[in-house]
Short mmCIF file of C-alpha atoms in Angstrom, two decimals:
data_model
loop_
_atom_site.label_atom_id
_atom_site.label_comp_id
_atom_site.label_asym_id
_atom_site.label_seq_id
_atom_site.Cartn_x
_atom_site.Cartn_y
_atom_site.Cartn_z
CA MET B 554 110.76 105.24 119.55
CA ARG B 555 111.21 101.80 118.76
CA VAL B 556 112.14 98.78 121.36
CA ASN B 557 115.14 98.34 119.35
CA ARG B 558 115.69 102.13 119.66
CA ILE B 559 115.13 102.31 123.22
CA LEU B 560 117.16 99.32 123.88
CA LEU B 561 120.06 100.18 121.79
CA SER B 562 120.22 104.12 123.11
CA THR B 563 119.46 102.98 127.16
CA SER B 564 122.90 100.88 126.56
CA LEU B 565 124.62 102.96 125.02
CA VAL B 566 123.93 105.86 127.04
CA VAL B 567 124.75 103.70 130.61
CA VAL B 568 128.06 102.18 129.52
CA ALA B 569 129.22 106.53 128.02
CA LEU B 570 128.20 107.84 131.97
CA VAL B 571 129.68 104.40 133.28
CA LEU B 572 133.09 104.94 131.62
CA GLN B 573 132.81 109.26 131.86
CA VAL B 574 133.10 108.88 135.82
CA SER B 575 135.00 106.28 136.58
CA VAL B 576 137.51 107.05 133.72
CA LEU B 577 137.26 110.44 132.09
CA ALA B 578 137.23 112.16 135.29
CA ARG B 579 139.78 110.84 137.62
CA LEU B 580 142.25 111.34 134.48
CA HIS B 581 142.24 115.40 135.62
CA LEU B 582 143.09 116.92 132.49
CA PRO B 583 143.76 120.89 132.51
CA GLY B 584 140.07 122.34 131.90
CA ALA B 585 137.13 120.69 130.96
CA VAL B 586 136.55 116.62 130.88
CA PRO B 587 136.33 114.86 127.89
CA ASP B 588 132.52 114.21 127.34
CA LEU B 589 132.10 110.39 126.19
CA LEU B 590 128.10 111.26 126.62
CA LEU B 591 127.80 114.03 124.29
CA LEU B 592 129.72 112.25 121.31
CA THR B 593 127.14 109.33 121.76
CA VAL B 594 124.09 111.67 122.16
CA LEU B 595 125.75 113.03 118.94
CA GLY B 596 125.82 109.47 117.44
CA LEU B 597 122.42 108.62 118.04
CA ALA B 598 120.85 111.55 116.83
CA MET B 599 122.89 111.42 113.62
CA VAL B 600 120.85 108.56 112.58
CA TYR B 601 117.90 109.15 115.26
CA GLY B 602 117.58 112.71 113.68
CA HIS B 603 115.76 115.44 115.24
CA VAL B 604 113.28 113.73 117.36
CA GLY B 605 115.23 110.55 118.68
CA GLY B 606 118.05 113.16 119.30
CA ALA B 607 116.16 115.48 121.68
CA LEU B 608 114.53 112.67 123.68
CA VAL B 609 118.11 109.96 123.47
CA GLY B 610 119.95 113.62 124.76
CA PHE B 611 117.35 114.17 127.70
CA GLY B 612 117.42 111.04 128.95
CA ALA B 613 120.84 110.87 129.19
CA GLY B 614 121.16 114.39 130.72
CA LEU B 615 119.00 113.35 133.25
CA LEU B 616 121.28 110.18 133.88
CA ALA B 617 123.70 112.73 133.52
CA ASP B 618 121.96 114.64 136.48
CA LEU B 619 121.59 111.98 138.92
CA ALA B 620 124.68 110.09 138.54
CA PRO B 621 127.19 110.54 141.68
CA PRO B 622 129.06 112.86 142.13
CA ALA B 623 126.23 115.28 140.33
CA ASP B 624 126.67 118.77 142.09
CA HIS B 625 124.27 120.61 140.06
CA ALA B 626 120.69 120.88 139.74
CA ALA B 627 118.41 118.02 138.52
CA GLY B 628 117.15 118.75 134.66
CA ARG B 629 120.44 121.35 134.15
CA TYR B 630 122.33 118.95 131.94
CA ALA B 631 118.69 117.38 131.01
CA LEU B 632 118.40 120.60 129.53
CA VAL B 633 121.38 121.04 128.02
CA LEU B 634 121.98 118.01 125.78
CA CYS B 635 118.13 118.10 125.11
CA VAL B 636 118.91 121.08 122.96
CA ILE B 637 121.92 119.65 121.87
CA GLY B 638 120.67 116.14 120.34
CA TYR B 639 117.61 118.40 118.70
CA LEU B 640 119.76 120.12 116.76
CA ALA B 641 122.24 117.49 115.72
CA GLY B 642 119.71 115.61 114.46
CA LEU B 643 118.63 117.74 111.95
CA ALA B 644 122.54 117.24 110.66
CA LYS B 645 120.96 113.70 109.95
CA PRO B 646 122.14 112.95 106.72
CA GLU B 647 119.46 111.97 103.95
CA ASN B 648 120.09 108.67 102.81
CA GLY B 649 121.58 108.16 105.99
CA ARG B 650 125.37 107.23 105.36
CA LEU B 651 128.51 110.27 105.77
CA LYS B 652 130.19 110.88 102.58
CA SER B 653 133.25 112.61 104.61
CA ALA B 654 134.24 113.59 107.99
CA THR B 655 133.90 117.23 107.69
CA GLY B 656 130.68 117.46 108.43
CA PRO B 657 130.86 115.16 111.17
CA MET B 658 133.70 116.44 112.67
CA ALA B 659 132.53 120.35 112.57
CA VAL B 660 129.19 118.87 114.59
CA VAL B 661 131.60 117.82 117.43
CA VAL B 662 132.85 121.60 117.80
CA ALA B 663 129.90 122.90 117.95
CA ALA B 664 127.88 121.36 120.29
CA ALA B 665 131.35 120.30 122.56
CA VAL B 666 131.36 123.98 122.39
CA GLY B 667 127.53 124.90 122.41
CA THR B 668 127.09 122.79 125.38
CA THR B 669 129.20 124.21 127.30
CA LEU B 670 128.11 127.61 126.78
CA LEU B 671 124.61 126.38 127.38
CA TYR B 672 126.02 124.87 130.51
CA ALA B 673 127.15 127.88 131.91
CA GLY B 674 124.16 129.86 130.79
CA VAL B 675 121.35 128.00 133.23
CA GLY B 676 124.28 127.95 135.40
CA ALA B 677 124.51 131.45 135.96
CA LEU B 678 120.48 131.25 135.62
CA VAL B 679 120.18 129.05 138.43
CA GLY B 680 122.97 131.33 140.33
CA ASP B 681 126.29 128.78 139.67
CA THR B 682 129.13 131.13 139.19
CA ALA B 683 131.64 127.65 138.52
CA ALA B 684 132.60 128.30 134.92
CA ARG B 685 134.00 132.03 135.98
CA HIS B 686 136.25 130.98 138.33
CA VAL B 687 137.52 128.32 135.81
CA GLY B 688 137.48 130.56 132.93
CA LEU B 689 134.96 130.47 130.20
CA GLY B 690 137.61 130.28 127.71
CA SER B 691 139.94 127.22 128.78
CA LEU B 692 136.53 125.59 128.70
CA LEU B 693 135.49 126.85 125.25
CA PHE B 694 139.18 124.92 123.52
CA THR B 695 140.36 122.50 126.38
CA ALA B 696 135.99 121.10 126.03
CA ALA B 697 136.34 121.00 121.95
CA LEU B 698 139.49 119.93 121.85
CA TYR B 699 139.00 117.15 123.78
CA ASP B 700 135.55 115.50 122.36
CA LEU B 701 137.89 116.52 118.68
CA LEU B 702 140.30 114.15 119.47
CA LEU B 703 137.88 111.86 120.48
CA ALA B 704 134.85 111.32 118.35
CA PRO B 705 136.74 109.51 115.34
CA PHE B 706 136.62 106.73 117.97
CA VAL B 707 133.29 106.79 118.99
CA VAL B 708 131.37 108.73 116.88
CA PRO B 709 131.55 106.05 113.83
CA GLY B 710 131.00 102.90 116.03
CA ILE B 711 127.91 104.12 117.82
CA MET B 712 126.41 105.79 114.32
CA ALA B 713 127.13 101.96 112.52
CA LEU B 714 124.91 100.24 115.92
CA ALA B 715 121.89 102.65 115.44
CA ARG B 716 121.88 101.79 112.02
CA ARG B 717 122.38 98.11 111.75
CA ALA B 718 119.75 98.19 114.78
CA GLU B 719 117.57 100.07 112.55
CA ASN B 720 117.40 96.75 110.19
CA ASP B 721 113.90 95.67 111.65
CA PRO B 722 113.29 92.04 111.42
CA LEU B 723 109.86 91.97 110.75
CA ALA B 724 110.98 93.89 107.00
CA ASP B 725 113.45 91.23 106.53
CA THR B 726 110.11 89.15 106.59
CA ASN B 727 107.55 91.37 104.63
CA SER B 728 111.13 91.09 102.08
CA ALA B 729 111.38 87.77 101.94
CA ALA B 730 107.26 88.31 101.67
CA LYS B 731 107.15 89.59 98.22
CA ALA B 732 109.44 88.35 97.14
CA ALA B 733 107.40 85.04 97.15
CA ASP B 734 105.05 86.50 95.65
CA ILE B 735 106.32 88.15 92.44
CA SER B 736 109.01 84.22 92.23
CA SER B 737 105.02 82.70 92.64
CA GLY B 738 103.28 85.31 90.47
CA TRP B 739 106.14 84.24 87.97
CA LEU B 740 105.45 80.43 88.60
CA SER B 741 101.49 80.92 88.15
CA SER B 742 102.26 83.21 84.54
CA GLY B 743 104.79 80.38 83.68
CA THR B 744 102.70 77.72 83.79
CA GLY B 745 99.67 79.76 82.56
CA LEU B 746 102.57 79.94 79.46
CA ARG B 747 102.97 76.40 79.72
CA ILE B 748 99.13 75.38 79.83
CA GLY B 749 98.47 78.23 76.73
CA GLY B 750 101.58 76.37 75.37
CA GLN B 751 99.68 72.92 75.75
CA ARG B 752 96.07 74.47 74.55
CA ASN B 753 98.13 75.71 70.68
CA GLY B 754 99.83 72.12 70.87
CA LEU B 755 96.43 70.57 71.22
CA GLY B 756 94.11 72.52 69.08
CA GLY B 757 96.97 72.13 66.08
CA LEU B 758 96.68 67.80 66.93
CA LYS B 759 92.90 68.03 66.40
CA VAL B 760 93.71 70.42 63.48
CA LYS B 761 96.37 67.84 61.78
CA ALA B 762 93.56 64.84 62.61
CA ALA B 763 90.77 66.64 60.87
CA ARG B 764 92.86 67.53 57.66
CA ALA B 765 93.71 63.78 57.76
CA ARG B 766 90.26 62.99 57.91
CA THR B 767 89.89 64.98 55.16
CA ALA B 768 92.56 63.04 53.24
CA ARG B 769 91.43 60.01 54.12
CA ALA B 770 87.56 60.51 53.31
CA GLY B 771 88.64 61.86 49.49
CA ARG B 772 90.75 59.13 48.65
CA ILE B 773 88.27 56.43 49.52
CA LYS B 774 85.99 58.65 47.34
CA GLY B 775 88.43 58.99 44.54
CA VAL B 776 88.23 55.02 45.19
CA LYS B 777 84.60 54.56 44.78
CA ARG B 778 84.14 56.57 41.50
CA LEU B 779 87.28 54.76 39.52
#
């Protein structure tokens, strides 16, 4: 990943994690907690693609695993967000622009449901049965609902920031250099045309001078004959 991608992704993930732990987790909403970290990973994955989405998801999940008050095994959420980031990156628009909000909203709902199922499935493998006591159906519904309501305020802004960070200054410099080369080429070609025109003009003057000398010589010869 590029340096600008790493810096932007790290900053957004840290801010999202702090807000989720300090604000959203303390709202005590029924069912699941709005997953701002998941929405951040989705927004970056739909700009960076499946590889970048997997890397961002793994890093974000690992931070969530280590941040207090985490009460589960380290690496559990990292695995979940890595898979979700990879799959969300596959939905990256070809030209980087979204034609409608239907696709991203469907990705958000699928990611919310998939994250809950994967997290519960990995927990079942390691002996964590908390999802059964809370109610998996309630978790799925509330997770999809909360993330869907929060997504319009998070995902478009993150995608805009990621696209802006993709504008590498070196690319602008190269394009400016190419423009300079093109302009210098136009100038040189224009100079060549002007020089050619001057050459043609000089040639025309020489021809006219030769004709004038010939006419003058003819007049002189005619006078001598008379």
